[in-house]
Tab-separated table of C-alpha atoms and ligand atoms in Angstrom:
chain	number	residue	atom	x	y	z
A	1	ASP	CA	-153.264	144.364	-45.645
A	2	ALA	CA	-150.314	145.914	-47.393
A	3	LYS	CA	-150.920	149.016	-45.314
A	4	LYS	CA	-150.893	146.980	-42.128
A	5	ASN	CA	-147.652	145.259	-43.115
A	6	GLY	CA	-146.133	148.580	-43.989
A	7	LYS	CA	-147.039	149.938	-40.603
A	8	ASN	CA	-145.604	146.949	-38.792
A	9	GLN	CA	-142.446	147.226	-40.780
A	10	ALA	CA	-142.095	150.882	-39.872
A	11	ILE	CA	-142.435	150.039	-36.188
A	12	PHE	CA	-139.867	147.251	-36.358
A	13	CYS	CA	-137.583	149.500	-38.281
A	14	SER	CA	-137.611	152.284	-35.738
A	15	GLU	CA	-137.213	149.860	-32.811
A	16	ASP	CA	-134.229	148.336	-34.575
A	17	MET	CA	-132.787	151.735	-35.216
A	18	LYS	CA	-133.226	152.763	-31.598
A	19	GLU	CA	-131.436	149.643	-30.470
A	20	ASP	CA	-128.738	150.281	-32.994
A	21	VAL	CA	-128.152	153.838	-31.817
A	22	GLN	CA	-128.072	152.707	-28.185
A	23	LYS	CA	-125.583	149.979	-28.987
A	24	ARG	CA	-123.354	152.398	-30.862
A	25	MET	CA	-123.421	154.879	-27.996
A	26	LEU	CA	-122.585	152.123	-25.545
A	27	LEU	CA	-119.675	150.969	-27.682
A	28	SER	CA	-118.511	154.506	-28.308
A	29	ASN	CA	-118.291	155.188	-24.562
A	30	ALA	CA	-116.560	151.885	-23.892
A	31	LEU	CA	-114.097	152.515	-26.711
A	32	HIS	CA	-112.877	155.643	-24.982
A	33	GLN	CA	-111.673	153.498	-22.101
A	34	ALA	CA	-110.440	150.634	-24.221
A	35	LEU	CA	-107.076	152.212	-24.979
A	36	GLU	CA	-106.279	152.968	-21.333
A	37	ARG	CA	-107.469	149.556	-20.220
A	38	ASN	CA	-105.321	147.751	-22.783
A	39	GLU	CA	-108.330	146.111	-24.389
A	40	LEU	CA	-107.054	146.774	-27.906
A	41	PHE	CA	-104.520	144.450	-29.459
A	42	LEU	CA	-103.103	143.619	-32.853
A	43	GLN	CA	-103.004	140.421	-34.815
A	44	TYR	CA	-100.632	139.949	-37.699
A	45	GLN	CA	-101.578	138.130	-40.882
A	46	PRO	CA	-98.607	136.790	-42.829
A	47	GLN	CA	-98.286	137.494	-46.555
A	48	VAL	CA	-96.707	134.729	-48.613
A	49	ARG	CA	-94.739	134.574	-51.853
A	50	VAL	CA	-96.115	131.433	-53.449
A	51	SER	CA	-93.091	130.570	-55.613
A	52	SER	CA	-90.711	130.449	-52.662
A	53	GLN	CA	-93.235	129.772	-49.883
A	54	GLU	CA	-91.591	132.580	-47.899
A	55	ILE	CA	-93.336	135.030	-45.628
A	56	ILE	CA	-92.735	138.423	-47.241
A	57	GLY	CA	-94.674	140.624	-44.849
A	58	PHE	CA	-97.473	141.030	-42.333
A	59	GLU	CA	-100.659	143.077	-42.134
A	60	ALA	CA	-101.472	144.418	-38.681
A	61	LEU	CA	-105.190	144.024	-37.870
A	62	ILE	CA	-106.720	145.562	-34.781
A	63	ARG	CA	-109.022	143.738	-32.356
A	64	TRP	CA	-110.914	144.844	-29.289
A	65	LYS	CA	-111.410	142.463	-26.392
A	66	HIS	CA	-114.257	143.947	-24.390
A	67	PRO	CA	-114.566	142.484	-20.864
A	68	GLU	CA	-118.295	141.796	-21.333
A	69	PHE	CA	-118.957	141.583	-25.066
A	70	GLY	CA	-115.839	139.612	-25.969
A	71	ILE	CA	-113.907	140.172	-29.182
A	72	ILE	CA	-115.360	142.967	-31.301
A	73	SER	CA	-114.509	143.161	-34.993
A	74	PRO	CA	-112.806	146.246	-36.433
A	75	ALA	CA	-115.563	146.321	-39.038
A	76	VAL	CA	-117.870	147.243	-36.135
A	77	PHE	CA	-115.750	149.564	-33.982
A	78	ILE	CA	-113.539	151.384	-36.510
A	79	PRO	CA	-116.553	153.271	-37.956
A	80	ILE	CA	-117.557	154.205	-34.395
A	81	ALA	CA	-114.020	155.375	-33.640
A	82	GLU	CA	-114.092	157.428	-36.838
A	83	GLU	CA	-117.347	159.091	-35.860
A	84	SER	CA	-116.086	160.120	-32.431
A	85	GLY	CA	-112.651	161.213	-33.656
A	86	LEU	CA	-111.014	158.611	-31.436
A	87	ILE	CA	-109.585	156.962	-34.540
A	88	ASN	CA	-106.657	159.359	-34.478
A	89	ARG	CA	-105.428	158.138	-31.109
A	90	ILE	CA	-106.201	154.522	-31.962
A	91	GLY	CA	-104.445	154.884	-35.306
A	92	GLU	CA	-101.370	156.310	-33.632
A	93	TRP	CA	-101.320	153.419	-31.168
A	94	VAL	CA	-101.611	150.918	-34.066
A	95	LEU	CA	-98.694	152.541	-35.886
A	96	LEU	CA	-96.480	152.514	-32.809
A	97	THR	CA	-97.362	148.949	-31.827
A	98	ALA	CA	-96.956	147.514	-35.326
A	99	CYS	CA	-93.645	149.291	-35.950
A	100	ALA	CA	-92.307	148.217	-32.549
A	101	GLN	CA	-93.289	144.589	-33.213
A	102	ASN	CA	-91.630	144.561	-36.610
A	103	LYS	CA	-88.464	146.103	-35.179
A	104	GLU	CA	-88.429	143.534	-32.381
A	105	TRP	CA	-88.530	140.647	-34.877
A	106	GLN	CA	-85.742	142.254	-36.890
A	107	ASP	CA	-83.642	142.799	-33.770
A	108	ARG	CA	-83.932	139.109	-33.003
A	109	GLY	CA	-82.235	138.378	-36.313
A	110	PHE	CA	-85.109	137.403	-38.534
A	111	LYS	CA	-85.189	138.444	-42.159
A	112	PRO	CA	-86.582	141.985	-42.358
A	113	VAL	CA	-90.019	142.183	-43.977
A	114	GLN	CA	-92.665	144.847	-44.375
A	115	MET	CA	-95.402	145.466	-41.836
A	116	ALA	CA	-98.613	146.882	-43.315
A	117	VAL	CA	-100.856	149.195	-41.286
A	118	ASN	CA	-104.385	150.272	-42.286
A	119	LEU	CA	-105.194	153.966	-42.293
A	120	SER	CA	-108.562	155.643	-41.892
A	121	VAL	CA	-109.604	158.667	-43.931
A	122	LYS	CA	-109.893	160.636	-40.665
A	123	GLN	CA	-106.166	160.226	-40.122
A	124	PHE	CA	-105.564	161.975	-43.435
A	125	GLN	CA	-107.958	164.745	-42.466
A	126	SER	CA	-106.069	165.430	-39.226
A	127	GLY	CA	-103.249	167.120	-41.129
A	128	TYR	CA	-100.651	165.504	-38.843
A	129	LEU	CA	-100.446	162.091	-40.418
A	130	ASP	CA	-96.937	162.400	-41.789
A	131	SER	CA	-95.531	163.682	-38.508
A	132	ILE	CA	-97.274	160.871	-36.600
A	133	VAL	CA	-95.815	158.268	-38.953
A	134	LYS	CA	-92.403	159.901	-38.753
A	135	SER	CA	-92.430	159.880	-34.979
A	136	ALA	CA	-93.590	156.222	-34.829
A	137	LEU	CA	-90.604	155.302	-37.001
A	138	GLU	CA	-88.213	157.359	-34.896
A	139	LYS	CA	-89.539	156.106	-31.562
A	140	THR	CA	-89.315	152.459	-32.605
A	141	GLY	CA	-86.188	152.697	-34.756
A	142	LEU	CA	-87.882	150.897	-37.655
A	143	THR	CA	-86.379	151.660	-41.066
A	144	PRO	CA	-89.110	153.413	-43.106
A	145	ARG	CA	-89.123	150.978	-45.990
A	146	TYR	CA	-90.284	148.211	-43.634
A	147	LEU	CA	-93.540	150.061	-43.031
A	148	GLU	CA	-96.339	149.922	-45.582
A	149	LEU	CA	-99.427	152.083	-45.218
A	150	GLU	CA	-102.730	150.810	-46.601
A	151	ILE	CA	-105.413	153.132	-47.825
A	152	THR	CA	-108.629	151.912	-49.396
A	153	GLU	CA	-109.333	152.599	-53.016
A	154	GLY	CA	-112.537	154.383	-52.063
A	155	ILE	CA	-110.666	156.953	-49.973
A	156	VAL	CA	-108.070	157.703	-52.620
A	157	MET	CA	-110.642	158.151	-55.333
A	158	LYS	CA	-113.229	160.145	-53.372
A	159	GLU	CA	-111.051	162.373	-51.218
A	160	SER	CA	-108.371	162.854	-53.772
A	161	LYS	CA	-107.129	166.401	-53.168
A	162	TYR	CA	-105.719	166.287	-49.664
A	163	VAL	CA	-105.206	162.549	-49.624
A	164	ILE	CA	-102.858	162.610	-52.601
A	165	LYS	CA	-100.919	165.466	-51.069
A	166	SER	CA	-100.487	163.468	-47.845
A	167	LEU	CA	-99.515	160.364	-49.782
A	168	HIS	CA	-96.631	162.283	-51.341
A	169	ALA	CA	-95.525	163.510	-47.908
A	170	LEU	CA	-95.638	159.933	-46.621
A	171	LYS	CA	-93.679	158.605	-49.606
A	172	ASP	CA	-91.048	161.248	-48.875
A	173	LEU	CA	-90.528	159.618	-45.470
A	174	GLY	CA	-89.523	156.441	-47.294
A	175	VAL	CA	-92.522	154.270	-46.418
A	176	SER	CA	-94.504	152.216	-48.959
A	177	ILE	CA	-98.118	152.804	-49.892
A	178	SER	CA	-100.652	150.218	-50.974
A	179	ILE	CA	-104.228	150.495	-52.158
A	180	ASP	CA	-106.501	148.194	-50.198
A	181	ASP	CA	-109.744	146.654	-51.460
A	182	PHE	CA	-108.700	147.403	-55.022
A	183	GLY	CA	-111.204	146.886	-57.833
A	184	THR	CA	-114.313	147.884	-55.921
A	185	GLU	CA	-114.509	151.440	-57.292
A	186	PHE	CA	-115.106	152.346	-60.900
A	187	SER	CA	-113.086	155.386	-61.767
A	188	SER	CA	-109.741	154.106	-60.731
A	189	LEU	CA	-107.963	152.245	-63.486
A	190	SER	CA	-106.809	155.263	-65.427
A	191	ARG	CA	-106.016	157.275	-62.300
A	192	LEU	CA	-103.830	154.626	-60.771
A	193	LYS	CA	-100.888	155.730	-62.895
A	194	ASP	CA	-100.827	159.162	-61.237
A	195	LEU	CA	-100.856	157.951	-57.646
A	196	PRO	CA	-97.740	157.606	-55.479
A	197	VAL	CA	-98.382	153.956	-54.670
A	198	ASP	CA	-96.236	150.822	-54.626
A	199	ARG	CA	-98.737	148.024	-54.464
A	200	ILE	CA	-102.380	147.133	-54.966
A	201	LYS	CA	-104.327	144.569	-52.979
A	202	ILE	CA	-107.037	142.764	-54.947
A	203	ASP	CA	-110.240	142.813	-52.913
A	204	MET	CA	-111.445	139.557	-51.456
A	205	LYS	CA	-114.816	139.930	-53.207
A	206	PHE	CA	-113.100	139.170	-56.519
A	207	ILE	CA	-111.117	136.247	-55.147
A	208	GLN	CA	-114.351	134.636	-53.947
A	209	GLU	CA	-115.663	134.651	-57.535
A	210	ILE	CA	-112.776	132.590	-58.901
A	211	ALA	CA	-114.198	129.400	-60.471
A	212	VAL	CA	-117.659	130.911	-59.945
A	213	ASN	CA	-117.897	133.899	-62.265
A	214	SER	CA	-115.719	134.127	-65.345
A	215	LYS	CA	-116.352	137.855	-65.666
A	216	ASP	CA	-114.815	138.479	-62.259
A	217	GLU	CA	-111.938	136.256	-63.312
A	218	ALA	CA	-111.447	138.522	-66.324
A	219	VAL	CA	-111.365	141.587	-64.081
A	220	ILE	CA	-108.747	139.957	-61.835
A	221	ALA	CA	-106.604	139.082	-64.848
A	222	VAL	CA	-106.770	142.694	-66.042
A	223	MET	CA	-105.861	144.046	-62.587
A	224	ILE	CA	-102.790	141.801	-62.489
A	225	TYR	CA	-101.810	142.834	-66.014
A	226	LEU	CA	-102.326	146.513	-65.232
A	227	ALA	CA	-100.232	146.356	-62.063
A	228	LYS	CA	-97.401	144.718	-63.983
A	229	ARG	CA	-97.520	147.264	-66.811
A	230	LEU	CA	-97.496	150.118	-64.293
A	231	GLY	CA	-94.616	148.562	-62.375
A	232	LEU	CA	-96.690	148.050	-59.228
A	233	LYS	CA	-96.614	145.086	-56.908
A	234	ILE	CA	-99.855	143.159	-56.483
A	235	ILE	CA	-101.179	140.881	-53.765
A	236	ALA	CA	-104.451	138.946	-53.548
A	237	GLU	CA	-106.376	139.146	-50.292
A	238	GLY	CA	-108.742	136.552	-48.848
A	239	VAL	CA	-107.356	133.527	-50.676
A	240	GLU	CA	-108.863	130.443	-49.083
A	241	THR	CA	-108.709	127.593	-51.578
A	242	GLU	CA	-106.308	125.690	-53.777
A	243	VAL	CA	-108.428	126.573	-56.818
A	244	GLN	CA	-108.172	130.306	-56.101
A	245	LEU	CA	-104.444	129.985	-55.559
A	246	ALA	CA	-103.938	128.075	-58.831
A	247	PHE	CA	-105.880	130.672	-60.817
A	248	LEU	CA	-103.872	133.553	-59.333
A	249	LYS	CA	-100.568	131.790	-59.954
A	250	ASP	CA	-101.623	131.127	-63.538
A	251	GLU	CA	-102.448	134.776	-64.056
A	252	GLY	CA	-99.108	135.838	-62.615
A	253	CYS	CA	-100.042	136.975	-59.109
A	254	ASP	CA	-97.411	135.417	-56.863
A	255	GLU	CA	-98.209	137.114	-53.568
A	256	ILE	CA	-101.049	135.951	-51.367
A	257	GLN	CA	-102.701	136.867	-48.098
A	258	GLY	CA	-105.457	134.616	-46.863
A	259	TYR	CA	-106.635	131.739	-44.740
A	260	TYR	CA	-105.219	129.279	-47.278
A	261	TYR	CA	-101.843	129.999	-45.693
A	262	TYR	CA	-102.470	131.872	-42.451
A	263	LYS	CA	-105.221	133.518	-40.466
A	264	PRO	CA	-104.336	136.660	-38.526
A	265	LEU	CA	-102.186	135.527	-35.580
A	266	SER	CA	-101.143	137.023	-32.271
A	267	ALA	CA	-97.499	138.051	-31.843
A	268	ASN	CA	-97.106	135.117	-29.438
A	269	GLU	CA	-98.453	132.610	-31.920
A	270	ILE	CA	-96.029	133.955	-34.502
A	271	ASN	CA	-93.156	133.833	-32.026
A	272	ARG	CA	-93.928	130.221	-31.199
A	273	GLY	CA	-94.725	128.928	-34.639
A	274	ILE	CA	-93.609	130.551	-37.806
A	275	LEU	CA	-90.775	132.980	-37.335
A	276	ASP	CA	-88.397	130.327	-38.611
A	277	LEU	CA	-90.011	130.835	-42.012
A	278	LEU	CA	-88.532	134.312	-42.006
A	279	ILE	CA	-84.943	133.103	-41.708
A	280	LYS	CA	-83.153	133.513	-45.006
B	308	C2E	P1	-108.788	144.886	-44.648
B	308	C2E	O1	-107.699	145.854	-44.373
B	308	C2E	O2	-109.208	144.705	-46.052
B	308	C2E	O3	-108.273	143.529	-43.999
B	308	C2E	C1	-108.532	142.263	-44.527
B	308	C2E	C2	-109.626	141.554	-43.775
B	308	C2E	O4	-109.845	140.286	-44.382
B	308	C2E	C3	-109.266	141.269	-42.324
B	308	C2E	O5	-110.479	141.327	-41.584
B	308	C2E	C4	-108.762	139.826	-42.396
B	308	C2E	O6	-108.848	139.135	-41.165
B	308	C2E	C5	-109.706	139.251	-43.423
B	308	C2E	N1	-109.154	138.091	-44.131
B	308	C2E	C6	-107.877	137.866	-44.504
B	308	C2E	N2	-107.773	136.701	-45.166
B	308	C2E	C7	-109.011	136.174	-45.224
B	308	C2E	C8	-109.559	134.960	-45.808
B	308	C2E	O7	-108.871	134.142	-46.413
B	308	C2E	N3	-110.910	134.795	-45.673
B	308	C2E	C9	-111.702	135.681	-45.024
B	308	C2E	N4	-113.016	135.401	-44.948
B	308	C2E	N5	-111.231	136.812	-44.466
B	308	C2E	C10	-109.896	137.053	-44.580
B	308	C2E	P2	-110.556	142.060	-40.186
B	308	C2E	O8	-109.314	141.801	-39.412
B	308	C2E	O9	-111.870	141.723	-39.576
B	308	C2E	O10	-110.542	143.594	-40.575
B	308	C2E	C11	-111.606	144.173	-41.267
B	308	C2E	C12	-111.283	145.562	-41.725
B	308	C2E	O11	-111.137	146.445	-40.612
B	308	C2E	C13	-109.958	145.675	-42.469
B	308	C2E	O12	-110.106	145.259	-43.801
B	308	C2E	C14	-109.668	147.151	-42.328
B	308	C2E	O13	-110.390	147.885	-43.281
B	308	C2E	C15	-110.221	147.454	-40.951
B	308	C2E	N6	-109.108	147.480	-39.994
B	308	C2E	C16	-108.477	146.476	-39.354
B	308	C2E	N7	-107.484	146.931	-38.561
B	308	C2E	C17	-107.471	148.276	-38.708
B	308	C2E	C18	-106.665	149.334	-38.155
B	308	C2E	O14	-105.712	149.126	-37.384
B	308	C2E	N8	-106.977	150.626	-38.543
B	308	C2E	C19	-107.987	150.872	-39.425
B	308	C2E	N9	-108.230	152.158	-39.754
B	308	C2E	N10	-108.742	149.917	-39.963
B	308	C2E	C20	-108.498	148.624	-39.614
B	309	MG	MG1	-105.944	146.197	-45.162
B	310	MG	MG1	-108.644	144.640	-47.968
B	311	MG	MG1	-111.672	146.113	-46.104
């Protein structure tokens, strides 16, 4: 019986895998056309300083509106773009679009804030990252300090040699660096002090354990303390509830990104609704 089950499982498994490969190939082909066909767009999720209720920045998050499949999550298509190498062109487009949007809001007289852009490890491997960032800033006229580049903790810790070299080159341009999804790797606490970074973003997985798991709460408290002692800024990602917010405030984390305040919004939604919150 066990043997029979095992056999069935193997069959299901390989059918699933075949479907999976086909789907990825389909998406990979479609993704090549997505840029030209303007199917990619950015949403912007506001970041809030709790004590003053001000918007202090945005994170640019990419979306793909496929004509047949609808909206596809970056969690699905970014890995596919990385595999095919297309991530470099997509990443360049994200940088240009996000910088241009931030500059446009500044030109309209709103208080200047930072725009954060996510980077893929493949963009570091290209060897051109700093010149691509430099040219995005020059083309859009955005002052470097209003651009923040996000790199995940996993990338910094695993690919340290060339990544750290690039991070220094990027810092030299005057942009800020933050470590995304912080707390999910093990080896990082002691190495954080040597990295050219300005801010850490506490991973949502920890935030979800607030009021659920006191050990995760302890880890959050230590991350906040560590950031302060190292002179780094810290922001909590994925904050959804009043209880989570109260805990973070109590522990001294005053900057928040999450559905509690705002979901990622289109530029139009921001134009219509919340830009007045940026006025000093
Ligand atoms: P990330 O950079 O860690 O972005 C945060 C994710 O958490 C976003 O998902 C955001 O919509 C979601 N989020 C924010 N607040 C909340 C909340 O309160 N509750 C919940 N449940 N979710 C929240 P999204 O937009 O689906 O992006 C997923 C990941 O895809 C990003 O994680 C990032 O790693 C990657 N990504 C997005 N845009 C880009 C891009 O332009 N380039 C690259 N290389 N990666 C990107
Ligand atoms: Mg991010
Ligand atoms: Mg994150
Ligand atoms: Mg993530």
